[in-house]
C-alpha positions as MATLAB code, in Angstrom:
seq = 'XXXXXXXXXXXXXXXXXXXXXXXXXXXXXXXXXXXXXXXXXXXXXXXXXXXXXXXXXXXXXXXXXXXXXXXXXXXXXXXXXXXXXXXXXXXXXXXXXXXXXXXXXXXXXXXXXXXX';
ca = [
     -90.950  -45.448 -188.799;
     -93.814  -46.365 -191.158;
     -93.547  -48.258 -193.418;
     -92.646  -46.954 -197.205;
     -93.569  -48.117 -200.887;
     -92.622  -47.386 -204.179;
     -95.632  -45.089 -205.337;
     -95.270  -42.984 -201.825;
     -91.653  -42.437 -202.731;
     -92.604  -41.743 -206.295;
     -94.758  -39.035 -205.110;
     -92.357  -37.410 -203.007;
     -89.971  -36.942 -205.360;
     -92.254  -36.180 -208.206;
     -93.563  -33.097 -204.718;
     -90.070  -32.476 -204.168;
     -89.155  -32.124 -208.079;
     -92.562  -29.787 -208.233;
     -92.086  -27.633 -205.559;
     -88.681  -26.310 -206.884;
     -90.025  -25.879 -210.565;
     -87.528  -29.041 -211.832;
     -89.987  -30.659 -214.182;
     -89.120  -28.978 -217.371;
     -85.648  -30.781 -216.844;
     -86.973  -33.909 -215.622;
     -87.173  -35.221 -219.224;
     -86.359  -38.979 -220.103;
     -83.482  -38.520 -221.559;
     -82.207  -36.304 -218.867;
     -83.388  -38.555 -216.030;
     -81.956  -41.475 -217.696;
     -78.469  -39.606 -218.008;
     -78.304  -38.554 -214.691;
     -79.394  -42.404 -213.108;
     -76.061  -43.332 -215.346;
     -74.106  -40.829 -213.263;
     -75.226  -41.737 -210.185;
     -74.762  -45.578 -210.495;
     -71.253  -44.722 -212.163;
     -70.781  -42.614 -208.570;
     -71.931  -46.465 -207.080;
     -69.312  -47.985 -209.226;
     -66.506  -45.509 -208.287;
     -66.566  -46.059 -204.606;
     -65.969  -50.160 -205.765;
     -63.218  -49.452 -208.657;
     -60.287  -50.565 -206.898;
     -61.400  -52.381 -204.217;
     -59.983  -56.283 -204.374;
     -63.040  -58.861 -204.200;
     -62.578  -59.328 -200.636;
     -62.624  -55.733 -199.769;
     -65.471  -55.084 -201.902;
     -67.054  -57.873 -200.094;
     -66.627  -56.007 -196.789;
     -67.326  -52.581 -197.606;
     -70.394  -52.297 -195.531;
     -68.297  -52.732 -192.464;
     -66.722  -49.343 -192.724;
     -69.876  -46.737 -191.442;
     -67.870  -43.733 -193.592;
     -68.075  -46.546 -197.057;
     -71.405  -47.597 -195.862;
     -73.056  -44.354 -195.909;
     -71.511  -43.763 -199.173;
     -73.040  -46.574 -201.087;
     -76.148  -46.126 -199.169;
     -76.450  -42.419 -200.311;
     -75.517  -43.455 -203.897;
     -77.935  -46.188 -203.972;
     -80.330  -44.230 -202.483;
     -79.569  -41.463 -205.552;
     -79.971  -44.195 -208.563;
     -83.259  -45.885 -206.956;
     -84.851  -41.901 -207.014;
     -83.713  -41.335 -210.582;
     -84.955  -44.782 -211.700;
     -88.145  -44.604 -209.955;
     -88.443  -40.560 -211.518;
     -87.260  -42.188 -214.849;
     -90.314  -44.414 -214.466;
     -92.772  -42.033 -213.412;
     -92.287  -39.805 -216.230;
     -92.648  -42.826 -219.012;
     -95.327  -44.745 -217.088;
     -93.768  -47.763 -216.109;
     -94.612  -49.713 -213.053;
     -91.322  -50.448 -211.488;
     -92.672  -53.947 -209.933;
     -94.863  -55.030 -212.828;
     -91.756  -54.499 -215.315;
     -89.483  -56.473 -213.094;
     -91.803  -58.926 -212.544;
     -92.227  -59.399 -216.221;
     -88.480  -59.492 -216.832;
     -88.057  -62.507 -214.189;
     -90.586  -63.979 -215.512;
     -89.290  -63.803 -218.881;
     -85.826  -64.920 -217.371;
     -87.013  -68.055 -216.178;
     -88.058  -68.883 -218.859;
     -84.966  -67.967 -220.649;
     -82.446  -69.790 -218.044;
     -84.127  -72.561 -217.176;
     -82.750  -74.448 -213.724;
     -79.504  -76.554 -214.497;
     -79.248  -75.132 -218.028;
     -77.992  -71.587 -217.186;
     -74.181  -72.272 -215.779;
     -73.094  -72.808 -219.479;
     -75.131  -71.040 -221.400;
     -75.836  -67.442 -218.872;
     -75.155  -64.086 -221.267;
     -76.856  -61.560 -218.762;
     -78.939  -58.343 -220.895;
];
């Protein structure tokens, strides 16, 4: 297999979206809505699991490929979310870390860490 990056993948989708006439719905607002559903489809497959199951759902191939399809689903709709506002994926999470270091410095952040 070769190997993949994010503005490949954002053209495939953005081919795939094309060639079945889906970009009049592929609006921000709709693409953002959708990326909620699919990470609350994530969530679901977790929502009464115990810690330690939770912990161990990879082991099952049936719960793996579940949570591999549904991450799969919320990485395209983030990475069409992006494509249609402009934003570079990696240079806006590279800011944020950056931005997060600075924020939580090393041995401050057990007592004062309120995640965004």
């Amino acid at each position: 297999m070769t190997e993949l990056d994010l503005a490949q993948l954002q053209r495939r989708l953005a081919e795939f979206a094309t060639a079945r006439g889906w970009e009049p719905y592929h609006t921000p607002k709709n693409l953002a809505v959708a990326l909620s559903v699919e990470a609350s489809e994530l969530v679901e497959i977790f929502q009464w699991l115990t810690p330690e199951q939770s912990a161990r759902v990879m082991e099952d191939p049936r719960s793996a490929h579940r949570v591999a399809d549904e991450v799969a689903d919320v990485l395209a709709y983030l990475l069409q979310f992006s494509e249609v506002l402009g934003i570079d994926v990696l240079e806006a999470l590279a800011a944020k870390i950056d931005r997060n270091e600075l924020r939580f410095p090393v041995g401050e952040t057990k007592d004062r860490y309120s995640p965004e």
